[in-house]
């Protein structure tokens, strides 16, 4: 059953056709991924599905009662609302109850003796019990915690752009509509948050349409791909890996077809150039066929992004840190983020830096780039280092030496760095270089403000690489870049003759580009050898060992049983020792009490309450109790099998 349908849909943007004559249906429990180059129209298509972007042609069909929620890349939030008020802002009945509960709780905090407020709160609790609103409240707090939002009572206007984006994501997820439309949901999430989101979306019961650069997420979650490119939208059944296979086969067929077409046209033109006597009597028909081949619509070739290395020579040392410290704050005058970091990065090192949001990853890159001073210690760059910093916000595009910022033409941004550049022994003009970065001549004279977010990132990358750096600092380079550009960038980094330091939450990108990781842990950088998948294996092994040790410590202690003698084995099963018998009696006494406490905790959690800290403590106690009961039951079974 189709929930949303676009029929004969078309949309133009300036001189470009984003898509035309498109039929797209979103079915029940759909898992659809939209991919394509930056500026091709993925976000526009997502907004058209949501009904917030009008179509130039065709129509959108869906039930007026259908629940559709869109996560935009630039969500518009009320700055006066608190985090919880925004998350509870949905129109569903349970959301309305939660908003009312939040409001009454604030009123009672100001007037604790008001009997009328207590009566209203009691009635509200009854209605929340009946509608299971407490479960939704706990889910709201859990989702906010998972996406990295701690203070749920702060006003949205006080939050950074990344935090507002995470609040918008949380509100979108807890709404649980029939159709969920997500535009780059992993932006501003750390790696643990992305893994959690992947699991959450995999279990989501409704329909999902997803635009993302995270290829692991795309491969795991989607079941159908729509590629938006060159004014067309092509459908591919299967996940991202299946799409890549189909796309490779498709490219081979197109190349063969283009070669065949060129060969036929070349032969026909050769015949046309011959003298009249050498031509056949069917000249008129053949001339018409040649004209049709020359003038007919030729499928535009896919643009190919070209990143050629222009790095200059680098010495034996790239970056050296000795007792380095980094503080928070725009001037580095806030609380400490990193202390006593000592390490050397060599000329061909591929280093990844990961950690929770706010840990200090970007601040460390700013210190290396010289944009802020270290709080302590020393940082030195090699004498031959030419450093390029690909920051999150593409500040070089926003500022510019002329102060015109986004009003500058695209080509002017490149000319500010160099009007001519040598790439692989070939001298290229600024315009030719931009064409290699998929900016056609017509687009080169548009203002930067007309570019999409991904196109601005691609322009920033072009601007940096023509300066021939030999040390690259990449801060969340995958944000807003399409998957094709990311693949080309990864290939470029494979051949790049220099040092690369990457801050990223993109697991695929880290697996492809780094061979050493540093993880922020309580103000320190812990070193791991290998890529991100290797780091996960080491982390999971350490967590499993710690959990096993915790379970062993929480289980009732007993001395190891004595080794059975050959005579005991011959005469029957081993008998319990006196100490083991006492241990069994203690377990038979304690297990019912623990089970009773478990039921009490489950009842308390089921009844809910406004005190989130208390609910968290109860949840933690219940988790520890369940582990203790499991270990005790296994021990009871082992002891009860022994002869008494």
Coordinates of C-alpha atoms in Angstrom, one line a residue:
X1 CA 0.0 0.0 0.0
X2 CA 1.3 3.4 -1.0
X3 CA 1.4 6.0 1.8
X4 CA 2.8 8.9 -0.3
X5 CA 3.0 9.1 -4.1
X6 CA 4.6 11.6 -6.4
X7 CA 3.1 11.3 -9.9
X8 CA 4.8 13.0 -12.9
X9 CA 6.7 15.2 -10.5
X10 CA 9.1 17.8 -11.7
X11 CA 11.1 20.5 -10.1
X12 CA 13.4 23.1 -11.6
X13 CA 16.0 25.2 -9.7
X14 CA 17.3 28.2 -11.6
X15 CA 19.0 26.9 -14.7
X16 CA 18.9 23.3 -13.5
X17 CA 16.3 20.6 -13.6
X18 CA 16.4 18.7 -10.4
X19 CA 14.0 15.9 -11.4
X20 CA 11.3 15.6 -14.1
X21 CA 8.4 13.2 -14.8
X22 CA 9.1 11.3 -11.6
X23 CA 6.9 8.7 -10.2
X24 CA 7.8 7.7 -6.6
X25 CA 5.8 5.7 -4.1
X26 CA 6.5 5.3 -0.4
X27 CA 4.9 2.2 0.8
X28 CA 4.1 0.8 4.3
X29 CA 7.3 0.0 6.2
X30 CA 9.4 1.5 3.4
X31 CA 13.1 1.6 3.7
X32 CA 14.2 4.1 1.0
X33 CA 17.5 5.8 0.6
X34 CA 18.0 8.9 -1.6
X35 CA 21.5 9.4 -3.0
X36 CA 23.1 11.7 -5.6
X37 CA 25.6 14.5 -6.0
X38 CA 25.4 17.6 -3.9
X39 CA 22.9 20.0 -5.4
X40 CA 21.1 17.3 -7.4
X41 CA 17.9 17.7 -5.4
X42 CA 17.8 15.1 -2.7
X43 CA 16.7 17.5 0.0
X44 CA 14.2 19.1 -2.3
X45 CA 12.7 15.7 -3.1
X46 CA 12.5 14.9 0.6
X47 CA 10.6 18.2 1.2
X48 CA 8.3 17.5 -1.7
X49 CA 7.4 14.1 -0.1
X50 CA 6.7 16.0 3.1
X51 CA 4.5 18.4 1.3
X52 CA 6.5 21.5 2.3
X53 CA 8.0 22.1 -1.1
X54 CA 5.6 22.7 -4.0
X55 CA 6.2 20.9 -7.3
X56 CA 6.5 22.7 -10.6
X57 CA 4.8 19.8 -12.4
X58 CA 2.9 16.7 -11.3
X59 CA 1.2 16.1 -8.0
X60 CA 1.6 14.7 -4.5
X61 CA -0.9 12.2 -3.3
X62 CA -1.4 11.0 0.3
X63 CA -4.1 10.7 3.0
X64 CA -4.8 14.0 4.8
X65 CA -4.7 12.1 8.0
X66 CA -1.3 10.6 7.3
X67 CA 1.3 11.4 10.0
X68 CA 4.5 12.6 8.3
X69 CA 7.5 14.2 10.1
X70 CA 10.5 15.7 8.3
X71 CA 13.9 16.3 9.9
X72 CA 15.4 19.2 7.8
X73 CA 19.1 20.0 7.6
X74 CA 18.4 23.5 9.0
X75 CA 15.5 23.0 11.5
X76 CA 13.6 26.2 12.5
X77 CA 13.1 26.0 16.3
X78 CA 11.4 28.4 18.7
X79 CA 14.4 29.9 20.7
X80 CA 12.1 30.5 23.7
X81 CA 11.1 26.9 24.1
X82 CA 13.0 24.6 26.4
X83 CA 14.4 21.3 25.1
X84 CA 11.6 19.3 26.7
X85 CA 8.9 21.7 25.5
X86 CA 10.1 21.2 21.9
X87 CA 10.4 17.4 22.2
X88 CA 6.9 17.3 23.8
X89 CA 5.4 19.5 21.1
X90 CA 3.9 16.7 19.0
X91 CA 0.1 16.6 18.5
X92 CA -0.4 13.1 19.7
X93 CA -2.5 12.6 22.9
X94 CA 0.4 11.2 24.9
X95 CA 2.5 14.2 23.9
X96 CA -0.3 16.6 25.1
X97 CA -0.4 14.8 28.4
X98 CA 3.4 15.1 28.8
X99 CA 3.2 18.8 28.0
X100 CA 0.5 19.2 30.6
X101 CA 2.5 17.3 33.2
X102 CA 5.5 19.4 32.6
X103 CA 3.5 22.6 33.0
X104 CA 1.7 21.4 36.2
X105 CA 5.0 20.3 37.7
X106 CA 6.5 23.8 37.2
X107 CA 3.3 25.3 38.7
X108 CA 3.5 23.0 41.7
X109 CA 7.2 23.8 42.3
X110 CA 6.1 27.5 42.6
X111 CA 2.9 26.8 44.7
X112 CA 3.5 23.5 46.5
X113 CA 0.5 24.0 48.9
X114 CA -2.1 24.5 46.1
X115 CA -4.7 21.8 46.6
X116 CA -6.3 22.4 43.2
X117 CA -3.0 21.8 41.4
X118 CA -2.5 18.6 43.4
X119 CA -6.0 17.4 42.3
X120 CA -5.3 18.2 38.7
X121 CA -2.0 16.5 38.9
X122 CA -3.6 13.4 40.4
X123 CA -6.2 13.2 37.6
X124 CA -3.4 13.8 35.0
X125 CA -1.4 10.9 36.5
X126 CA -4.4 8.6 36.1
X127 CA -4.8 9.6 32.4
X128 CA -1.1 9.1 31.8
X129 CA -1.2 5.6 33.4
X130 CA -4.1 4.7 31.1
X131 CA -2.4 5.9 28.0
X132 CA 1.1 4.6 28.9
X133 CA 2.5 8.1 28.6
X134 CA 5.1 7.4 31.2
X135 CA 6.8 5.0 28.8
X136 CA 6.9 7.8 26.2
X137 CA 8.5 10.2 28.8
X138 CA 11.2 7.7 29.6
X139 CA 11.8 7.2 25.9
X140 CA 12.1 11.0 25.3
X141 CA 14.8 11.3 28.0
X142 CA 16.6 8.2 26.7
X143 CA 16.6 9.5 23.1
X144 CA 17.9 13.0 24.3
X145 CA 20.6 11.3 26.3
X146 CA 21.6 9.1 23.4
X147 CA 22.0 12.0 21.0
X148 CA 24.1 13.9 23.5
X149 CA 21.6 16.4 25.1
X150 CA 22.0 16.6 28.9
X151 CA 20.3 19.7 30.2
X152 CA 16.6 19.3 29.1
X153 CA 15.5 22.5 30.6
X154 CA 17.7 24.9 28.7
X155 CA 16.1 27.2 26.1
X156 CA 16.8 26.4 22.5
X157 CA 18.1 29.9 21.8
X158 CA 21.0 29.2 24.2
X159 CA 22.2 26.0 22.4
X160 CA 24.8 25.7 19.7
X161 CA 23.7 24.9 16.1
X162 CA 24.8 21.3 16.5
X163 CA 22.9 20.9 19.8
X164 CA 19.7 22.4 18.2
X165 CA 20.1 19.9 15.4
X166 CA 20.3 17.0 17.9
X167 CA 17.2 18.3 19.7
X168 CA 15.3 18.4 16.4
X169 CA 16.5 14.8 15.7
X170 CA 15.3 13.6 19.1
X171 CA 11.9 15.3 18.6
X172 CA 11.5 13.7 15.2
X173 CA 12.3 10.2 16.5
X174 CA 10.1 10.2 19.6
X175 CA 7.1 11.4 17.4
X176 CA 7.1 8.0 15.7
X177 CA 5.0 9.1 12.7
X178 CA 3.7 6.7 10.0
X179 CA 6.3 8.2 7.6
X180 CA 9.7 9.5 8.8
X181 CA 11.8 11.7 6.5
X182 CA 15.4 12.2 7.6
X183 CA 17.8 14.6 5.9
X184 CA 21.4 13.9 7.1
X185 CA 20.4 12.7 10.6
X186 CA 24.0 11.7 11.5
X187 CA 25.4 15.3 11.2
X188 CA 26.6 16.4 14.7
X189 CA 26.3 12.9 16.2
X190 CA 29.4 11.2 17.6
X191 CA 30.2 7.7 16.5
X192 CA 28.4 6.0 19.4
X193 CA 25.3 8.1 18.7
X194 CA 25.4 7.0 15.0
X195 CA 25.6 3.4 16.0
X196 CA 22.6 3.8 18.4
X197 CA 20.6 5.6 15.7
X198 CA 21.3 2.8 13.2
X199 CA 19.9 0.2 15.6
X200 CA 16.9 2.5 16.4
X201 CA 16.1 3.0 12.7
X202 CA 16.5 -0.7 12.0
X203 CA 13.7 -1.4 14.5
X204 CA 11.5 1.5 13.5
X205 CA 8.0 0.1 12.6
X206 CA 6.9 2.9 10.2
X207 CA 8.1 4.0 6.7
X208 CA 11.5 5.6 6.4
X209 CA 13.0 7.8 3.7
X210 CA 16.6 8.7 4.4
X211 CA 19.2 11.1 2.9
X212 CA 22.6 10.4 4.5
X213 CA 26.3 10.3 3.6
X214 CA 26.9 7.5 6.2
X215 CA 27.4 4.5 4.0
X216 CA 27.3 1.9 6.8
X217 CA 23.9 3.4 7.9
X218 CA 22.7 3.4 4.3
X219 CA 23.7 -0.2 3.7
X220 CA 22.3 -1.5 7.0
X221 CA 18.9 0.3 7.0
X222 CA 17.7 0.8 3.4
X223 CA 16.0 -1.8 1.2
X224 CA 15.6 0.4 -1.9
X225 CA 17.7 3.2 -3.4
X226 CA 16.7 6.2 -5.6
X227 CA 19.6 7.9 -7.3
X228 CA 18.8 11.6 -8.1
X229 CA 21.2 12.9 -10.8
X230 CA 21.2 14.9 -14.0
X231 CA 17.5 15.7 -13.7
X232 CA 16.5 12.0 -13.4
X233 CA 15.6 9.7 -10.5
X234 CA 16.6 6.1 -11.0
X235 CA 15.3 3.3 -8.8
X236 CA 17.4 0.3 -7.6
X237 CA 16.1 -2.5 -5.5
X238 CA 18.3 -3.5 -2.6
X239 CA 20.6 -1.8 -0.1
X240 CA 23.6 0.4 -0.8
X241 CA 25.9 -2.5 -1.6
X242 CA 23.5 -3.9 -4.1
X243 CA 23.1 -0.4 -5.6
X244 CA 26.9 -0.1 -6.1
X245 CA 26.9 -3.4 -8.0
X246 CA 24.0 -2.3 -10.2
X247 CA 25.7 1.1 -10.8
X248 CA 29.0 -0.5 -11.9
X249 CA 27.2 -2.7 -14.4
X250 CA 25.2 0.3 -15.6
X251 CA 28.3 2.4 -16.1
X252 CA 29.9 -0.4 -18.2
X253 CA 26.8 -0.7 -20.4
X254 CA 26.7 3.1 -20.9
X255 CA 30.4 3.2 -21.8
X256 CA 29.9 0.4 -24.3
X257 CA 26.8 2.1 -25.8
X258 CA 28.6 5.5 -26.1
X259 CA 31.6 3.9 -27.8
X260 CA 29.2 2.1 -30.2
X261 CA 27.4 5.3 -31.0
X262 CA 30.6 7.2 -31.7
X263 CA 31.8 4.4 -34.0
X264 CA 28.6 4.4 -36.0
X265 CA 28.5 8.2 -36.3
X266 CA 32.2 8.2 -37.4
X267 CA 31.4 5.7 -40.2
X268 CA 28.4 7.6 -41.3
X269 CA 30.3 10.9 -41.4
X270 CA 33.1 9.2 -43.4
X271 CA 30.5 8.0 -45.9
X272 CA 29.1 11.5 -46.1
X273 CA 32.5 13.0 -47.0
X274 CA 32.9 10.7 -50.0
X275 CA 32.1 11.9 -53.5
X276 CA 28.6 11.6 -54.9
X277 CA 29.5 8.6 -57.1
X278 CA 30.7 6.7 -54.1
X279 CA 27.5 7.1 -52.2
X280 CA 24.5 4.8 -52.6
X281 CA 21.2 5.8 -54.1
X282 CA 19.6 6.0 -50.7
X283 CA 21.5 9.2 -50.0
X284 CA 18.5 11.3 -48.7
X285 CA 17.5 8.7 -46.0
X286 CA 21.0 8.3 -44.9
X287 CA 21.6 12.0 -44.6
X288 CA 18.5 12.3 -42.5
X289 CA 19.8 9.5 -40.2
X290 CA 23.1 11.3 -39.8
X291 CA 21.4 14.6 -38.9
X292 CA 19.2 12.8 -36.3
X293 CA 22.3 11.2 -34.7
X294 CA 24.0 14.6 -34.6
X295 CA 21.1 16.6 -33.3
X296 CA 19.3 14.0 -31.2
X297 CA 19.3 14.1 -27.4
X298 CA 22.5 12.6 -26.1
X299 CA 22.5 11.3 -22.6
X300 CA 24.8 13.6 -20.6
X301 CA 27.8 11.9 -19.2
X302 CA 28.1 11.6 -15.5
X303 CA 30.4 14.2 -14.1
X304 CA 33.7 12.8 -12.7
X305 CA 35.2 14.6 -9.7
X306 CA 39.0 14.8 -10.1
X307 CA 41.2 15.3 -7.1
X308 CA 44.8 15.2 -8.1
X309 CA 47.6 15.4 -5.5
X310 CA 49.6 18.6 -5.7
X311 CA 51.3 18.2 -2.3
X312 CA 54.8 19.5 -1.8
X313 CA 57.7 17.7 -0.2
X314 CA 57.6 17.1 3.6
X315 CA 60.4 16.4 6.0
X316 CA 60.7 13.6 8.6
X317 CA 58.5 15.3 11.1
X318 CA 55.0 16.7 10.6
X319 CA 53.5 17.5 14.0
X320 CA 55.1 17.1 17.5
X321 CA 53.2 17.6 20.8
X322 CA 54.9 17.6 24.2
X323 CA 52.7 17.8 27.3
X324 CA 50.0 19.6 25.2
X325 CA 46.9 20.9 27.0
X326 CA 43.7 22.3 25.4
X327 CA 41.0 24.3 27.1
X328 CA 37.4 25.0 26.1
X329 CA 36.0 28.4 25.1
X330 CA 36.6 30.5 22.0
X331 CA 39.7 32.0 23.4
X332 CA 40.9 28.7 25.1
X333 CA 40.1 30.2 28.6
X334 CA 37.5 27.7 29.6
X335 CA 37.7 24.4 31.6
X336 CA 40.4 21.9 30.4
X337 CA 39.5 19.5 27.6
X338 CA 42.9 17.8 27.1
X339 CA 45.9 17.5 29.4
X340 CA 49.5 16.2 28.9
X341 CA 49.2 14.9 25.4
X342 CA 52.6 13.8 23.9
X343 CA 53.0 12.2 20.5
X344 CA 54.7 12.7 17.1
X345 CA 52.9 12.5 13.7
X346 CA 55.1 11.4 10.8
X347 CA 55.0 12.6 7.2
X348 CA 52.7 9.8 6.0
X349 CA 50.6 9.1 9.1
X350 CA 46.9 8.7 8.9
X351 CA 45.5 9.6 12.3
X352 CA 41.8 9.6 13.4
X353 CA 40.5 11.4 16.5
X354 CA 37.2 10.3 18.0
X355 CA 35.2 10.9 21.1
X356 CA 31.9 12.3 22.5
X357 CA 30.6 15.6 21.4
X358 CA 32.2 18.4 23.4
X359 CA 35.2 16.3 24.3
X360 CA 37.6 18.7 22.5
X361 CA 38.3 17.2 19.1
X362 CA 37.7 20.3 17.1
X363 CA 39.5 22.4 19.7
X364 CA 42.6 20.2 19.3
X365 CA 42.6 20.7 15.6
X366 CA 42.3 24.5 16.0
X367 CA 45.4 24.4 18.2
X368 CA 47.3 22.4 15.6
X369 CA 46.1 24.8 12.9
X370 CA 47.3 27.8 15.0
X371 CA 43.9 29.3 15.4
X372 CA 44.2 29.1 19.2
X373 CA 47.0 28.8 21.6
X374 CA 47.6 25.7 23.7
X375 CA 46.7 25.9 27.4
X376 CA 50.0 24.2 28.3
X377 CA 52.9 22.3 26.7
X378 CA 54.4 22.7 23.3
X379 CA 53.3 22.1 19.8
X380 CA 55.7 22.2 16.8
X381 CA 55.2 21.7 13.1
X382 CA 58.0 20.5 10.8
X383 CA 60.0 23.2 9.0
X384 CA 58.6 22.2 5.6
X385 CA 55.0 21.8 6.7
X386 CA 52.3 23.5 4.5
X387 CA 49.1 23.0 6.5
X388 CA 45.5 23.1 5.2
X389 CA 42.5 23.0 7.7
X390 CA 39.2 21.8 6.4
X391 CA 37.0 23.1 9.2
X392 CA 33.4 22.2 9.9
X393 CA 31.9 25.5 8.9
X394 CA 34.0 26.4 5.8
X395 CA 35.0 29.7 7.3
X396 CA 37.2 30.6 4.3
X397 CA 34.0 30.9 2.2
X398 CA 32.1 32.8 4.8
X399 CA 34.8 35.5 5.3
X400 CA 37.1 36.1 2.4
X401 CA 39.7 38.9 2.1
X402 CA 37.2 41.3 0.4
X403 CA 34.7 40.9 3.3
X404 CA 31.9 40.1 0.8
X405 CA 31.6 36.5 2.1
X406 CA 28.9 34.6 0.4
X407 CA 28.3 37.3 -2.1
X408 CA 31.5 36.4 -4.0
X409 CA 31.4 34.5 -7.2
X410 CA 32.4 30.8 -7.0
X411 CA 35.4 31.4 -9.4
X412 CA 36.6 34.4 -7.3
X413 CA 37.0 32.1 -4.2
X414 CA 39.5 30.0 -6.2
X415 CA 41.3 33.0 -7.8
X416 CA 41.9 34.3 -4.3
X417 CA 44.2 31.3 -3.8
X418 CA 45.7 31.0 -7.3
X419 CA 44.6 32.0 -10.9
X420 CA 46.7 29.2 -12.3
X421 CA 47.7 25.9 -10.7
X422 CA 49.9 23.0 -11.9
X423 CA 48.2 19.6 -11.5
X424 CA 50.1 16.4 -12.5
X425 CA 52.3 18.5 -14.8
X426 CA 49.4 20.3 -16.4
X427 CA 48.7 24.0 -15.9
X428 CA 45.1 24.7 -15.2
X429 CA 43.1 27.9 -15.0
X430 CA 40.8 28.6 -12.1
X431 CA 37.8 27.8 -14.4
X432 CA 39.3 24.5 -15.6
X433 CA 40.1 23.5 -12.0
X434 CA 36.5 24.2 -10.9
X435 CA 35.2 22.0 -13.8
X436 CA 37.3 19.1 -12.3
X437 CA 35.4 19.7 -9.1
X438 CA 32.1 19.5 -10.9
X439 CA 31.3 23.2 -11.2
X440 CA 30.2 23.8 -14.8
X441 CA 31.1 27.3 -16.3
X442 CA 27.5 28.6 -15.8
X443 CA 27.7 27.8 -12.1
X444 CA 31.2 29.4 -11.6
X445 CA 29.8 32.9 -11.9
X446 CA 27.0 32.4 -9.4
X447 CA 27.4 33.8 -5.8
X448 CA 28.5 31.3 -3.2
X449 CA 25.2 31.9 -1.4
X450 CA 23.4 30.0 -4.3
X451 CA 25.3 26.8 -3.6
X452 CA 23.9 24.0 -1.6
X453 CA 25.7 23.0 1.7
X454 CA 27.5 20.1 0.0
X455 CA 28.6 22.2 -2.9
X456 CA 30.1 24.8 -0.5
X457 CA 32.0 22.0 1.1
X458 CA 33.3 20.8 -2.2
X459 CA 34.3 24.4 -3.2
X460 CA 36.1 24.7 0.2
X461 CA 38.0 21.5 -0.6
X462 CA 39.0 22.7 -4.0
X463 CA 40.3 26.0 -2.5
X464 CA 42.4 24.1 0.0
X465 CA 43.9 21.5 -2.3
X466 CA 45.2 24.0 -4.9
X467 CA 47.4 25.4 -2.2
X468 CA 49.4 22.1 -2.4
X469 CA 49.4 21.3 1.4
X470 CA 51.4 18.4 2.8
X471 CA 49.5 18.2 6.1
X472 CA 45.7 18.0 6.0
X473 CA 43.5 18.6 9.1
X474 CA 40.0 17.4 8.3
X475 CA 37.2 18.3 10.8
X476 CA 34.1 16.2 10.1
X477 CA 34.9 16.2 6.3
X478 CA 31.9 13.9 5.5
X479 CA 29.3 16.4 6.6
X480 CA 27.2 17.5 3.6
X481 CA 29.4 15.7 1.0
X482 CA 27.6 13.2 -1.2
X483 CA 28.8 9.6 -1.2
X484 CA 30.5 9.8 -4.6
X485 CA 32.6 12.8 -3.5
X486 CA 33.5 10.9 -0.4
X487 CA 34.7 7.9 -2.4
X488 CA 36.9 10.2 -4.6
X489 CA 38.2 12.0 -1.5
X490 CA 39.1 8.6 0.1
X491 CA 41.0 7.6 -3.1
X492 CA 42.8 10.9 -3.1
X493 CA 43.9 10.4 0.5
X494 CA 45.2 7.0 -0.4
X495 CA 47.7 8.7 -2.8
X496 CA 48.2 11.9 -0.8
X497 CA 51.9 12.4 -0.1
X498 CA 51.6 13.9 3.4
X499 CA 50.2 13.6 6.9
X500 CA 46.4 13.5 7.4
X501 CA 44.6 14.1 10.8
X502 CA 40.9 13.4 10.7
X503 CA 38.1 14.2 13.2
X504 CA 35.0 12.3 12.1
X505 CA 32.1 10.2 13.3
X506 CA 31.8 8.5 9.8
X507 CA 32.7 4.9 10.5
X508 CA 33.2 4.0 6.8
X509 CA 35.4 7.0 6.2
X510 CA 37.6 6.2 9.2
X511 CA 37.9 2.6 8.1
X512 CA 39.1 3.7 4.7
X513 CA 41.5 6.5 5.7
X514 CA 43.2 6.0 9.0
X515 CA 45.6 3.4 10.5
X516 CA 45.7 4.9 14.1
X517 CA 43.0 6.3 16.4
X518 CA 43.1 8.5 19.4
X519 CA 40.0 8.4 21.6
X520 CA 39.1 11.2 24.1
X521 CA 38.6 9.7 27.5
X522 CA 38.2 12.0 30.5
X523 CA 40.6 14.7 29.3
X524 CA 43.2 12.2 27.9
X525 CA 43.8 10.8 24.5
X526 CA 44.0 7.0 24.5
X527 CA 45.8 5.5 21.5
X528 CA 44.6 2.5 19.4
X529 CA 46.4 1.0 16.5
X530 CA 44.3 0.2 13.4
X531 CA 41.1 1.7 11.9
X532 CA 37.7 2.2 13.4
X533 CA 36.6 -1.4 13.1
X534 CA 39.7 -2.5 14.9
X535 CA 39.0 0.0 17.6
X536 CA 35.5 -1.4 18.0
X537 CA 36.8 -4.9 18.4
X538 CA 39.3 -3.9 21.1
X539 CA 36.7 -1.8 22.9
X540 CA 34.1 -4.7 22.8
X541 CA 36.7 -7.2 24.1
X542 CA 37.6 -4.9 27.0
X543 CA 33.9 -4.3 27.8
X544 CA 33.2 -8.0 27.8
X545 CA 36.1 -8.7 30.1
X546 CA 35.0 -6.0 32.5
X547 CA 31.4 -7.3 32.5
X548 CA 32.5 -10.8 33.2
X549 CA 34.7 -9.6 36.1
X550 CA 31.7 -7.6 37.4
X551 CA 29.3 -10.6 37.3
X552 CA 31.9 -12.7 39.0
X553 CA 32.4 -10.1 41.7
X554 CA 28.6 -9.8 42.3
X555 CA 28.0 -13.5 42.6
X556 CA 28.2 -15.2 46.1
X557 CA 31.8 -16.1 46.8
X558 CA 32.8 -19.7 47.5
X559 CA 36.1 -21.5 47.6
X560 CA 36.8 -23.7 44.6
X561 CA 35.6 -27.3 45.0
X562 CA 38.3 -29.8 45.7
X563 CA 39.5 -31.9 42.8
X564 CA 37.6 -35.2 42.7
X565 CA 39.6 -38.2 43.5
X566 CA 39.6 -41.3 41.3
X567 CA 37.8 -43.2 44.0
X568 CA 35.0 -40.6 44.2
X569 CA 34.6 -40.6 40.5
X570 CA 34.2 -44.4 40.5
X571 CA 31.6 -44.5 43.3
X572 CA 29.2 -41.8 41.9
X573 CA 28.8 -38.0 41.6
X574 CA 30.7 -35.7 43.9
X575 CA 28.9 -34.7 47.2
X576 CA 28.5 -31.1 48.2
X577 CA 30.9 -29.9 50.8
X578 CA 29.7 -28.3 54.1
X579 CA 30.5 -24.8 52.8
X580 CA 28.7 -25.5 49.5
X581 CA 25.6 -26.7 51.3
X582 CA 25.6 -23.5 53.4
X583 CA 26.0 -21.5 50.2
X584 CA 23.0 -23.3 48.6
X585 CA 20.9 -22.6 51.6
X586 CA 21.8 -18.9 51.4
X587 CA 20.9 -18.8 47.7
X588 CA 17.5 -20.4 48.4
X589 CA 16.9 -17.8 51.0
X590 CA 18.1 -14.8 49.0
X591 CA 16.7 -15.5 45.6
X592 CA 13.0 -15.1 46.6
X593 CA 13.9 -11.8 48.3
X594 CA 15.8 -10.6 45.2
X595 CA 12.9 -11.6 42.9
X596 CA 10.5 -9.7 45.2
X597 CA 12.7 -6.6 45.0
X598 CA 12.8 -7.0 41.2
X599 CA 9.0 -6.9 41.0
X600 CA 8.9 -3.8 43.2
X601 CA 11.4 -2.0 41.0
X602 CA 9.4 -2.9 37.9
X603 CA 6.2 -1.7 39.5
X604 CA 7.9 1.6 40.5
X605 CA 9.2 2.2 37.0
X606 CA 5.7 1.3 35.6
X607 CA 4.0 3.9 37.8
X608 CA 6.4 6.6 36.4
X609 CA 6.9 9.9 38.1
X610 CA 8.3 13.3 37.3
X611 CA 11.7 12.8 39.0
X612 CA 13.9 11.7 36.2
X613 CA 17.0 11.3 38.4
X614 CA 15.0 8.9 40.6
X615 CA 13.8 6.9 37.6
X616 CA 17.4 6.7 36.4
X617 CA 18.6 5.4 39.8
X618 CA 15.8 2.8 39.8
X619 CA 16.6 1.7 36.3
X620 CA 20.3 1.2 37.2
X621 CA 19.4 -0.7 40.4
X622 CA 17.1 -3.0 38.4
X623 CA 19.8 -3.7 35.8
X624 CA 22.3 -4.6 38.5
X625 CA 19.8 -6.8 40.3
X626 CA 18.9 -8.7 37.1
X627 CA 22.6 -9.5 36.6
X628 CA 23.0 -10.6 40.2
X629 CA 19.9 -12.9 40.0
X630 CA 21.2 -14.5 36.7
X631 CA 24.6 -15.3 38.2
X632 CA 23.0 -16.6 41.4
X633 CA 20.6 -18.9 39.5
X634 CA 23.5 -20.4 37.5
X635 CA 25.3 -21.0 40.8
X636 CA 22.2 -22.5 42.4
X637 CA 21.8 -25.0 39.4
X638 CA 25.5 -26.0 39.7
X639 CA 25.2 -26.7 43.4
X640 CA 21.9 -28.4 43.3
X641 CA 23.2 -31.0 40.8
X642 CA 25.7 -32.2 43.4
X643 CA 24.8 -35.0 45.8
X644 CA 23.6 -33.7 49.2

